[in-house]
Amino acid sequence: MKHFLYLHLLSARQALVKILRQPFGSLLSLLMLSVALALPLALYLGVESTQAWVGKLTATPQISLFMELSAEDADLAAVKSSLAGNPKVKSVSFVSKAEALAGLEKRNGLDGLAADLDSNPLPDAFVVTPVTLEPGELDMLQKELSGLPMVESAQFDASWAKRLYGMVELVRHLTLFLGAALGLALVLVTHNTIRMQILAHRDEIEVSKLIGASDNFIRRPFLYHALWQGILAGLIAWGLTSWLVATANPAVREFAQLYNERLELRTLTAFELLAMLAATGVLAMLGARLAANHHLRQIEPH
Amino acid sequence: MIQFDQVTKRYPGGNEALKNLSFAIDSGEMVFLAGHSGAGKSTLLKLIAGIERATSGGVLVNGQNLSKLRPSQLPYVRQHIGLVFQDHKILFDRPVFDNVMLPLNIIGFDRRDAAKRVRAALDKVGLLGKEKAMPIHLSGGEQQRLCIARAVVHRPSILLADEPSANLDRAYALDIMELFKSFHQVGVTVVISAHDETLMEDYGRRIIRLREGQFAA
């Protein structure tokens, strides 16, 4: 067992040294893999960052019910009781026109605005929190509520957020697809790298086989080479995206500021980084294994 | 011990290299294999080393029937055999020392002990001073010695040499034969093939003569 581990350690170290010692050739394929990996990774981070934020917006969709300006107290009471009796409505809060005007003055620093106006131009409003989160049912509820007597309009506050959410979903699917496609590319590129290496070491492999090397022994250095290549490519891709996030974040923050929101792109968590490195390592080894199985069979003796 | 039991080897294409051959070589014996090229000498050695598999019949090496082993087990049989190739099969991309180190890497020998073993083997064949040399700078005779050092460095119980003295002048060939004799004297089973019988007759050892895959009369 100790011997087995020793052999593996030796192979792993030799493979790493080899990658680091022939910088140009391996650097090119490493960079190619890294750039390819950085693309879905950056998309993933973009989606993850905005999805959390968009999810927060849409998690509590609210419908604002604006009353006609001429609505009387009796009308308000009627709407209120109708809302209270509606099983699709979770809770209702009432914002009277006086409260709304006071709020407006306070928020915008327009003290004395009310005094200058002949009458309050703002309507009474109900803010309805529905039970459901399902977009179709929300639409139905919105229509139903706008049909109540003396209701001017029912606005679904989160409708734009819902559209954004849909777009983010789309990008998320794109990320998955790109991730899968470039994962496959990782397998194929490693397959090719290892194939070239096996062909370059044909004599050594033949002699090793002749003097008693098992297939596992011969495969081992190539698999470790692929493993390091996968891990290094993952690390470089991580570095590239981290750099991208760091440079893009000021602009993203500024953009979000325009909408009075706080939004930032995040970098990978330690767990995500480890998972990604494990995935790139395994995919690279898969490519190497396929190449080795195919090409070692062609070298005598069998 | 090596035992052939009605062994036939037919290559794809129908060429029968060995025909129904039975014989035994005792442990520690030194045997010569004679015959013209194409007589089946190389095939016979390859069957012992598990490089080729018999079409029919049993090949027993150190008590193991190679015909019954799975292909994945054959390399481990080869680890107990030393092979000297007619074309040397030296790796020209690395120095003499690393060439001899190869078998020890394969069996996973401890690295420090391995270096001692490599120097001992190089000393035995008279190449100790050239461990850092690249094989391309060695003469034909020295390359053959390098091949022998690689074949014995892991102290195999069986040493197989395919035409080790071909392409060498007689003085060099005798040197090489003396080397094999010294391995035989420490208990190694040695099988040497050659097409030049005059070298063998001086040694008074058993000679297996092959012609077209059968024993020659």
mmCIF file with all atom_site columns, C-alpha atoms in Angstrom, chain B residues 28-203:
data_model
loop_
_atom_site.group_PDB
_atom_site.id
_atom_site.type_symbol
_atom_site.label_atom_id
_atom_site.label_alt_id
_atom_site.label_comp_id
_atom_site.label_asym_id
_atom_site.label_entity_id
_atom_site.label_seq_id
_atom_site.pdbx_PDB_ins_code
_atom_site.Cartn_x
_atom_site.Cartn_y
_atom_site.Cartn_z
_atom_site.occupancy
_atom_site.B_iso_or_equiv
_atom_site.pdbx_formal_charge
_atom_site.auth_seq_id
_atom_site.auth_comp_id
_atom_site.auth_asym_id
_atom_site.auth_atom_id
_atom_site.pdbx_PDB_model_num
ATOM 1   C CA . GLY B 1 28  ? 19.665 -22.442 -13.311 1.00 0.00 ? 28  GLY B CA 1
ATOM 2   C CA . GLU B 1 29  ? 20.436 -24.059 -16.648 1.00 0.00 ? 29  GLU B CA 1
ATOM 3   C CA . MET B 1 30  ? 22.236 -22.257 -19.477 1.00 0.00 ? 30  MET B CA 1
ATOM 4   C CA . VAL B 1 31  ? 20.841 -23.182 -22.868 1.00 0.00 ? 31  VAL B CA 1
ATOM 5   C CA . PHE B 1 32  ? 21.619 -22.081 -26.410 1.00 0.00 ? 32  PHE B CA 1
ATOM 6   C CA . LEU B 1 33  ? 19.013 -21.738 -29.090 1.00 0.00 ? 33  LEU B CA 1
ATOM 7   C CA . ALA B 1 34  ? 20.331 -22.277 -32.606 1.00 0.00 ? 34  ALA B CA 1
ATOM 8   C CA . GLY B 1 35  ? 18.874 -22.004 -36.078 1.00 0.00 ? 35  GLY B CA 1
ATOM 9   C CA . HIS B 1 36  ? 18.673 -19.745 -39.090 1.00 0.00 ? 36  HIS B CA 1
ATOM 10  C CA . SER B 1 37  ? 16.646 -16.608 -38.988 1.00 0.00 ? 37  SER B CA 1
ATOM 11  C CA . GLY B 1 38  ? 13.011 -17.520 -39.366 1.00 0.00 ? 38  GLY B CA 1
ATOM 12  C CA . ALA B 1 39  ? 13.515 -20.837 -37.575 1.00 0.00 ? 39  ALA B CA 1
ATOM 13  C CA . GLY B 1 40  ? 11.400 -19.666 -34.621 1.00 0.00 ? 40  GLY B CA 1
ATOM 14  C CA . LYS B 1 41  ? 14.070 -18.649 -32.091 1.00 0.00 ? 41  LYS B CA 1
ATOM 15  C CA . SER B 1 42  ? 12.677 -15.174 -31.456 1.00 0.00 ? 42  SER B CA 1
ATOM 16  C CA . THR B 1 43  ? 9.134  -16.480 -31.249 1.00 0.00 ? 43  THR B CA 1
ATOM 17  C CA . LEU B 1 44  ? 10.204 -19.058 -28.699 1.00 0.00 ? 44  LEU B CA 1
ATOM 18  C CA . LEU B 1 45  ? 11.821 -16.386 -26.519 1.00 0.00 ? 45  LEU B CA 1
ATOM 19  C CA . LYS B 1 46  ? 8.784  -14.122 -26.883 1.00 0.00 ? 46  LYS B CA 1
ATOM 20  C CA . LEU B 1 47  ? 6.532  -16.945 -25.693 1.00 0.00 ? 47  LEU B CA 1
ATOM 21  C CA . ILE B 1 48  ? 8.665  -17.436 -22.571 1.00 0.00 ? 48  ILE B CA 1
ATOM 22  C CA . ALA B 1 49  ? 8.510  -13.707 -21.845 1.00 0.00 ? 49  ALA B CA 1
ATOM 23  C CA . GLY B 1 50  ? 4.761  -13.565 -22.451 1.00 0.00 ? 50  GLY B CA 1
ATOM 24  C CA . ILE B 1 51  ? 5.220  -11.028 -25.234 1.00 0.00 ? 51  ILE B CA 1
ATOM 25  C CA . GLU B 1 52  ? 3.461  -13.420 -27.596 1.00 0.00 ? 52  GLU B CA 1
ATOM 26  C CA . ARG B 1 53  ? 0.888  -16.034 -26.593 1.00 0.00 ? 53  ARG B CA 1
ATOM 27  C CA . ALA B 1 54  ? 0.837  -19.635 -27.789 1.00 0.00 ? 54  ALA B CA 1
ATOM 28  C CA . THR B 1 55  ? -1.882 -20.541 -30.274 1.00 0.00 ? 55  THR B CA 1
ATOM 29  C CA . SER B 1 56  ? -2.155 -23.952 -28.575 1.00 0.00 ? 56  SER B CA 1
ATOM 30  C CA . GLY B 1 57  ? -0.264 -25.855 -25.911 1.00 0.00 ? 57  GLY B CA 1
ATOM 31  C CA . GLY B 1 58  ? 1.041  -24.784 -22.514 1.00 0.00 ? 58  GLY B CA 1
ATOM 32  C CA . VAL B 1 59  ? 3.966  -22.526 -21.654 1.00 0.00 ? 59  VAL B CA 1
ATOM 33  C CA . LEU B 1 60  ? 5.012  -22.869 -18.027 1.00 0.00 ? 60  LEU B CA 1
ATOM 34  C CA . VAL B 1 61  ? 7.367  -20.263 -16.565 1.00 0.00 ? 61  VAL B CA 1
ATOM 35  C CA . ASN B 1 62  ? 8.286  -20.399 -12.863 1.00 0.00 ? 62  ASN B CA 1
ATOM 36  C CA . GLY B 1 63  ? 5.305  -22.682 -12.294 1.00 0.00 ? 63  GLY B CA 1
ATOM 37  C CA . GLN B 1 64  ? 2.799  -20.371 -13.997 1.00 0.00 ? 64  GLN B CA 1
ATOM 38  C CA . ASN B 1 65  ? 0.953  -21.421 -17.130 1.00 0.00 ? 65  ASN B CA 1
ATOM 39  C CA . LEU B 1 66  ? 1.150  -18.291 -19.258 1.00 0.00 ? 66  LEU B CA 1
ATOM 40  C CA . SER B 1 67  ? -1.596 -19.550 -21.561 1.00 0.00 ? 67  SER B CA 1
ATOM 41  C CA . LYS B 1 68  ? -4.028 -19.397 -18.672 1.00 0.00 ? 68  LYS B CA 1
ATOM 42  C CA . LEU B 1 69  ? -3.087 -15.921 -17.426 1.00 0.00 ? 69  LEU B CA 1
ATOM 43  C CA . ARG B 1 70  ? -5.123 -12.896 -18.308 1.00 0.00 ? 70  ARG B CA 1
ATOM 44  C CA . PRO B 1 71  ? -3.310 -10.383 -20.575 1.00 0.00 ? 71  PRO B CA 1
ATOM 45  C CA . SER B 1 72  ? -3.258 -7.890  -17.709 1.00 0.00 ? 72  SER B CA 1
ATOM 46  C CA . GLN B 1 73  ? -1.230 -10.354 -15.589 1.00 0.00 ? 73  GLN B CA 1
ATOM 47  C CA . LEU B 1 74  ? 1.495  -10.970 -18.177 1.00 0.00 ? 74  LEU B CA 1
ATOM 48  C CA . PRO B 1 75  ? 3.502  -7.806  -17.386 1.00 0.00 ? 75  PRO B CA 1
ATOM 49  C CA . TYR B 1 76  ? 4.097  -9.103  -13.857 1.00 0.00 ? 76  TYR B CA 1
ATOM 50  C CA . VAL B 1 77  ? 5.547  -12.335 -15.267 1.00 0.00 ? 77  VAL B CA 1
ATOM 51  C CA . ARG B 1 78  ? 7.902  -10.212 -17.362 1.00 0.00 ? 78  ARG B CA 1
ATOM 52  C CA . GLN B 1 79  ? 9.126  -8.403  -14.262 1.00 0.00 ? 79  GLN B CA 1
ATOM 53  C CA . HIS B 1 80  ? 10.907 -11.612 -13.221 1.00 0.00 ? 80  HIS B CA 1
ATOM 54  C CA . ILE B 1 81  ? 12.593 -12.005 -16.581 1.00 0.00 ? 81  ILE B CA 1
ATOM 55  C CA . GLY B 1 82  ? 15.534 -10.103 -18.028 1.00 0.00 ? 82  GLY B CA 1
ATOM 56  C CA . LEU B 1 83  ? 15.362 -9.433  -21.754 1.00 0.00 ? 83  LEU B CA 1
ATOM 57  C CA . VAL B 1 84  ? 18.269 -8.646  -24.061 1.00 0.00 ? 84  VAL B CA 1
ATOM 58  C CA . PHE B 1 85  ? 17.088 -7.541  -27.484 1.00 0.00 ? 85  PHE B CA 1
ATOM 59  C CA . GLN B 1 86  ? 18.860 -7.952  -30.760 1.00 0.00 ? 86  GLN B CA 1
ATOM 60  C CA . ASP B 1 87  ? 18.114 -4.315  -31.619 1.00 0.00 ? 87  ASP B CA 1
ATOM 61  C CA . HIS B 1 88  ? 18.913 -3.239  -28.021 1.00 0.00 ? 88  HIS B CA 1
ATOM 62  C CA . LYS B 1 89  ? 15.760 -1.129  -27.662 1.00 0.00 ? 89  LYS B CA 1
ATOM 63  C CA . ILE B 1 90  ? 17.677 1.523   -25.790 1.00 0.00 ? 90  ILE B CA 1
ATOM 64  C CA . LEU B 1 91  ? 16.008 4.889   -25.174 1.00 0.00 ? 91  LEU B CA 1
ATOM 65  C CA . PHE B 1 92  ? 18.178 7.521   -26.797 1.00 0.00 ? 92  PHE B CA 1
ATOM 66  C CA . ASP B 1 93  ? 16.501 10.476  -25.123 1.00 0.00 ? 93  ASP B CA 1
ATOM 67  C CA . ARG B 1 94  ? 18.076 9.815   -21.723 1.00 0.00 ? 94  ARG B CA 1
ATOM 68  C CA . PRO B 1 95  ? 21.508 8.970   -20.307 1.00 0.00 ? 95  PRO B CA 1
ATOM 69  C CA . VAL B 1 96  ? 22.846 5.465   -19.661 1.00 0.00 ? 96  VAL B CA 1
ATOM 70  C CA . PHE B 1 97  ? 21.956 5.619   -15.980 1.00 0.00 ? 97  PHE B CA 1
ATOM 71  C CA . ASP B 1 98  ? 18.278 6.360   -16.632 1.00 0.00 ? 98  ASP B CA 1
ATOM 72  C CA . ASN B 1 99  ? 18.044 3.561   -19.182 1.00 0.00 ? 99  ASN B CA 1
ATOM 73  C CA . VAL B 1 100 ? 19.184 1.054   -16.595 1.00 0.00 ? 100 VAL B CA 1
ATOM 74  C CA . MET B 1 101 ? 16.898 2.616   -13.981 1.00 0.00 ? 101 MET B CA 1
ATOM 75  C CA . LEU B 1 102 ? 13.787 1.915   -16.063 1.00 0.00 ? 102 LEU B CA 1
ATOM 76  C CA . PRO B 1 103 ? 13.060 -1.660  -14.860 1.00 0.00 ? 103 PRO B CA 1
ATOM 77  C CA . LEU B 1 104 ? 13.519 -0.572  -11.238 1.00 0.00 ? 104 LEU B CA 1
ATOM 78  C CA . ASN B 1 105 ? 11.022 2.258   -11.754 1.00 0.00 ? 105 ASN B CA 1
ATOM 79  C CA . ILE B 1 106 ? 8.580  -0.225  -13.187 1.00 0.00 ? 106 ILE B CA 1
ATOM 80  C CA . ILE B 1 107 ? 8.765  -2.596  -10.239 1.00 0.00 ? 107 ILE B CA 1
ATOM 81  C CA . GLY B 1 108 ? 8.777  0.410   -7.930  1.00 0.00 ? 108 GLY B CA 1
ATOM 82  C CA . PHE B 1 109 ? 12.150 -0.015  -6.307  1.00 0.00 ? 109 PHE B CA 1
ATOM 83  C CA . ASP B 1 110 ? 13.119 2.369   -3.517  1.00 0.00 ? 110 ASP B CA 1
ATOM 84  C CA . ARG B 1 111 ? 15.004 5.215   -5.171  1.00 0.00 ? 111 ARG B CA 1
ATOM 85  C CA . ARG B 1 112 ? 18.173 5.245   -3.114  1.00 0.00 ? 112 ARG B CA 1
ATOM 86  C CA . ASP B 1 113 ? 18.676 1.485   -3.257  1.00 0.00 ? 113 ASP B CA 1
ATOM 87  C CA . ALA B 1 114 ? 17.860 1.671   -6.954  1.00 0.00 ? 114 ALA B CA 1
ATOM 88  C CA . ALA B 1 115 ? 20.818 3.967   -7.682  1.00 0.00 ? 115 ALA B CA 1
ATOM 89  C CA . LYS B 1 116 ? 23.143 1.424   -6.016  1.00 0.00 ? 116 LYS B CA 1
ATOM 90  C CA . ARG B 1 117 ? 21.617 -1.378  -8.041  1.00 0.00 ? 117 ARG B CA 1
ATOM 91  C CA . VAL B 1 118 ? 22.033 0.575   -11.270 1.00 0.00 ? 118 VAL B CA 1
ATOM 92  C CA . ARG B 1 119 ? 25.722 1.261   -10.553 1.00 0.00 ? 119 ARG B CA 1
ATOM 93  C CA . ALA B 1 120 ? 26.288 -2.388  -9.645  1.00 0.00 ? 120 ALA B CA 1
ATOM 94  C CA . ALA B 1 121 ? 24.753 -3.496  -12.948 1.00 0.00 ? 121 ALA B CA 1
ATOM 95  C CA . LEU B 1 122 ? 26.769 -0.941  -14.920 1.00 0.00 ? 122 LEU B CA 1
ATOM 96  C CA . ASP B 1 123 ? 29.929 -2.043  -13.102 1.00 0.00 ? 123 ASP B CA 1
ATOM 97  C CA . LYS B 1 124 ? 29.187 -5.652  -14.000 1.00 0.00 ? 124 LYS B CA 1
ATOM 98  C CA . VAL B 1 125 ? 29.049 -4.877  -17.737 1.00 0.00 ? 125 VAL B CA 1
ATOM 99  C CA . GLY B 1 126 ? 31.967 -2.442  -17.586 1.00 0.00 ? 126 GLY B CA 1
ATOM 100 C CA . LEU B 1 127 ? 30.054 0.783   -18.191 1.00 0.00 ? 127 LEU B CA 1
ATOM 101 C CA . LEU B 1 128 ? 30.346 2.330   -14.739 1.00 0.00 ? 128 LEU B CA 1
ATOM 102 C CA . GLY B 1 129 ? 32.323 5.298   -16.042 1.00 0.00 ? 129 GLY B CA 1
ATOM 103 C CA . LYS B 1 130 ? 29.683 6.103   -18.637 1.00 0.00 ? 130 LYS B CA 1
ATOM 104 C CA . GLU B 1 131 ? 26.554 6.421   -16.532 1.00 0.00 ? 131 GLU B CA 1
ATOM 105 C CA . LYS B 1 132 ? 26.049 10.044  -17.558 1.00 0.00 ? 132 LYS B CA 1
ATOM 106 C CA . ALA B 1 133 ? 26.793 9.437   -21.246 1.00 0.00 ? 133 ALA B CA 1
ATOM 107 C CA . MET B 1 134 ? 24.013 9.549   -23.814 1.00 0.00 ? 134 MET B CA 1
ATOM 108 C CA . PRO B 1 135 ? 23.561 6.149   -25.514 1.00 0.00 ? 135 PRO B CA 1
ATOM 109 C CA . ILE B 1 136 ? 24.112 7.633   -28.964 1.00 0.00 ? 136 ILE B CA 1
ATOM 110 C CA . HIS B 1 137 ? 27.787 8.144   -28.032 1.00 0.00 ? 137 HIS B CA 1
ATOM 111 C CA . LEU B 1 138 ? 28.281 4.466   -27.159 1.00 0.00 ? 138 LEU B CA 1
ATOM 112 C CA . SER B 1 139 ? 29.728 1.917   -29.569 1.00 0.00 ? 139 SER B CA 1
ATOM 113 C CA . GLY B 1 140 ? 27.602 -1.013  -30.772 1.00 0.00 ? 140 GLY B CA 1
ATOM 114 C CA . GLY B 1 141 ? 29.223 -3.331  -28.213 1.00 0.00 ? 141 GLY B CA 1
ATOM 115 C CA . GLU B 1 142 ? 28.670 -0.825  -25.429 1.00 0.00 ? 142 GLU B CA 1
ATOM 116 C CA . GLN B 1 143 ? 25.028 -0.431  -26.400 1.00 0.00 ? 143 GLN B CA 1
ATOM 117 C CA . GLN B 1 144 ? 24.637 -4.196  -26.168 1.00 0.00 ? 144 GLN B CA 1
ATOM 118 C CA . ARG B 1 145 ? 26.215 -4.114  -22.688 1.00 0.00 ? 145 ARG B CA 1
ATOM 119 C CA . LEU B 1 146 ? 23.855 -1.340  -21.706 1.00 0.00 ? 146 LEU B CA 1
ATOM 120 C CA . CYS B 1 147 ? 20.981 -3.518  -22.814 1.00 0.00 ? 147 CYS B CA 1
ATOM 121 C CA . ILE B 1 148 ? 22.363 -6.374  -20.694 1.00 0.00 ? 148 ILE B CA 1
ATOM 122 C CA . ALA B 1 149 ? 22.778 -4.104  -17.652 1.00 0.00 ? 149 ALA B CA 1
ATOM 123 C CA . ARG B 1 150 ? 19.122 -3.104  -18.017 1.00 0.00 ? 150 ARG B CA 1
ATOM 124 C CA . ALA B 1 151 ? 18.115 -6.760  -18.305 1.00 0.00 ? 151 ALA B CA 1
ATOM 125 C CA . VAL B 1 152 ? 19.830 -7.814  -15.067 1.00 0.00 ? 152 VAL B CA 1
ATOM 126 C CA . VAL B 1 153 ? 19.461 -4.744  -12.852 1.00 0.00 ? 153 VAL B CA 1
ATOM 127 C CA . HIS B 1 154 ? 16.303 -6.060  -11.193 1.00 0.00 ? 154 HIS B CA 1
ATOM 128 C CA . ARG B 1 155 ? 17.971 -9.478  -10.636 1.00 0.00 ? 155 ARG B CA 1
ATOM 129 C CA . PRO B 1 156 ? 15.611 -11.637 -12.667 1.00 0.00 ? 156 PRO B CA 1
ATOM 130 C CA . SER B 1 157 ? 15.565 -15.407 -12.236 1.00 0.00 ? 157 SER B CA 1
ATOM 131 C CA . ILE B 1 158 ? 15.481 -15.901 -16.007 1.00 0.00 ? 158 ILE B CA 1
ATOM 132 C CA . LEU B 1 159 ? 17.626 -14.091 -18.581 1.00 0.00 ? 159 LEU B CA 1
ATOM 133 C CA . LEU B 1 160 ? 16.616 -14.285 -22.244 1.00 0.00 ? 160 LEU B CA 1
ATOM 134 C CA . ALA B 1 161 ? 18.931 -12.963 -24.945 1.00 0.00 ? 161 ALA B CA 1
ATOM 135 C CA . ASP B 1 162 ? 17.883 -12.764 -28.583 1.00 0.00 ? 162 ASP B CA 1
ATOM 136 C CA . GLU B 1 163 ? 20.964 -12.802 -30.844 1.00 0.00 ? 163 GLU B CA 1
ATOM 137 C CA . PRO B 1 164 ? 23.044 -10.766 -28.389 1.00 0.00 ? 164 PRO B CA 1
ATOM 138 C CA . SER B 1 165 ? 26.242 -11.260 -30.381 1.00 0.00 ? 165 SER B CA 1
ATOM 139 C CA . ALA B 1 166 ? 24.848 -10.439 -33.803 1.00 0.00 ? 166 ALA B CA 1
ATOM 140 C CA . ASN B 1 167 ? 26.554 -7.433  -35.405 1.00 0.00 ? 167 ASN B CA 1
ATOM 141 C CA . LEU B 1 168 ? 29.505 -7.738  -33.000 1.00 0.00 ? 168 LEU B CA 1
ATOM 142 C CA . ASP B 1 169 ? 33.008 -8.863  -33.900 1.00 0.00 ? 169 ASP B CA 1
ATOM 143 C CA . ARG B 1 170 ? 34.149 -12.140 -32.417 1.00 0.00 ? 170 ARG B CA 1
ATOM 144 C CA . ALA B 1 171 ? 36.196 -10.723 -29.541 1.00 0.00 ? 171 ALA B CA 1
ATOM 145 C CA . TYR B 1 172 ? 33.284 -8.597  -28.396 1.00 0.00 ? 172 TYR B CA 1
ATOM 146 C CA . ALA B 1 173 ? 30.875 -11.512 -28.868 1.00 0.00 ? 173 ALA B CA 1
ATOM 147 C CA . LEU B 1 174 ? 33.044 -13.697 -26.610 1.00 0.00 ? 174 LEU B CA 1
ATOM 148 C CA . ASP B 1 175 ? 33.069 -10.953 -23.980 1.00 0.00 ? 175 ASP B CA 1
ATOM 149 C CA . ILE B 1 176 ? 29.307 -10.888 -24.028 1.00 0.00 ? 176 ILE B CA 1
ATOM 150 C CA . MET B 1 177 ? 29.103 -14.673 -23.752 1.00 0.00 ? 177 MET B CA 1
ATOM 151 C CA . GLU B 1 178 ? 31.423 -14.601 -20.737 1.00 0.00 ? 178 GLU B CA 1
ATOM 152 C CA . LEU B 1 179 ? 29.087 -12.087 -19.177 1.00 0.00 ? 179 LEU B CA 1
ATOM 153 C CA . PHE B 1 180 ? 26.103 -14.394 -19.631 1.00 0.00 ? 180 PHE B CA 1
ATOM 154 C CA . LYS B 1 181 ? 28.143 -17.271 -18.198 1.00 0.00 ? 181 LYS B CA 1
ATOM 155 C CA . SER B 1 182 ? 28.815 -15.249 -15.072 1.00 0.00 ? 182 SER B CA 1
ATOM 156 C CA . PHE B 1 183 ? 25.086 -14.678 -14.562 1.00 0.00 ? 183 PHE B CA 1
ATOM 157 C CA . HIS B 1 184 ? 24.498 -18.399 -15.051 1.00 0.00 ? 184 HIS B CA 1
ATOM 158 C CA . GLN B 1 185 ? 27.133 -19.100 -12.386 1.00 0.00 ? 185 GLN B CA 1
ATOM 159 C CA . VAL B 1 186 ? 25.136 -17.167 -9.791  1.00 0.00 ? 186 VAL B CA 1
ATOM 160 C CA . GLY B 1 187 ? 22.041 -19.275 -10.481 1.00 0.00 ? 187 GLY B CA 1
ATOM 161 C CA . VAL B 1 188 ? 20.206 -17.401 -13.208 1.00 0.00 ? 188 VAL B CA 1
ATOM 162 C CA . THR B 1 189 ? 18.480 -19.472 -15.902 1.00 0.00 ? 189 THR B CA 1
ATOM 163 C CA . VAL B 1 190 ? 19.982 -18.224 -19.171 1.00 0.00 ? 190 VAL B CA 1
ATOM 164 C CA . VAL B 1 191 ? 18.610 -18.801 -22.670 1.00 0.00 ? 191 VAL B CA 1
ATOM 165 C CA . ILE B 1 192 ? 20.636 -17.350 -25.539 1.00 0.00 ? 192 ILE B CA 1
ATOM 166 C CA . SER B 1 193 ? 19.727 -17.507 -29.196 1.00 0.00 ? 193 SER B CA 1
ATOM 167 C CA . ALA B 1 194 ? 22.222 -17.186 -32.017 1.00 0.00 ? 194 ALA B CA 1
ATOM 168 C CA . HIS B 1 195 ? 22.588 -18.214 -35.616 1.00 0.00 ? 195 HIS B CA 1
ATOM 169 C CA . ASP B 1 196 ? 26.361 -18.663 -35.280 1.00 0.00 ? 196 ASP B CA 1
ATOM 170 C CA . GLU B 1 197 ? 26.902 -22.051 -33.614 1.00 0.00 ? 197 GLU B CA 1
ATOM 171 C CA . THR B 1 198 ? 30.668 -21.814 -33.391 1.00 0.00 ? 198 THR B CA 1
ATOM 172 C CA . LEU B 1 199 ? 30.323 -19.507 -30.381 1.00 0.00 ? 199 LEU B CA 1
ATOM 173 C CA . MET B 1 200 ? 28.126 -21.968 -28.521 1.00 0.00 ? 200 MET B CA 1
ATOM 174 C CA . GLU B 1 201 ? 30.131 -25.096 -29.026 1.00 0.00 ? 201 GLU B CA 1
ATOM 175 C CA . ASP B 1 202 ? 33.030 -23.802 -26.920 1.00 0.00 ? 202 ASP B CA 1
ATOM 176 C CA . TYR B 1 203 ? 30.774 -23.721 -23.855 1.00 0.00 ? 203 TYR B CA 1
#
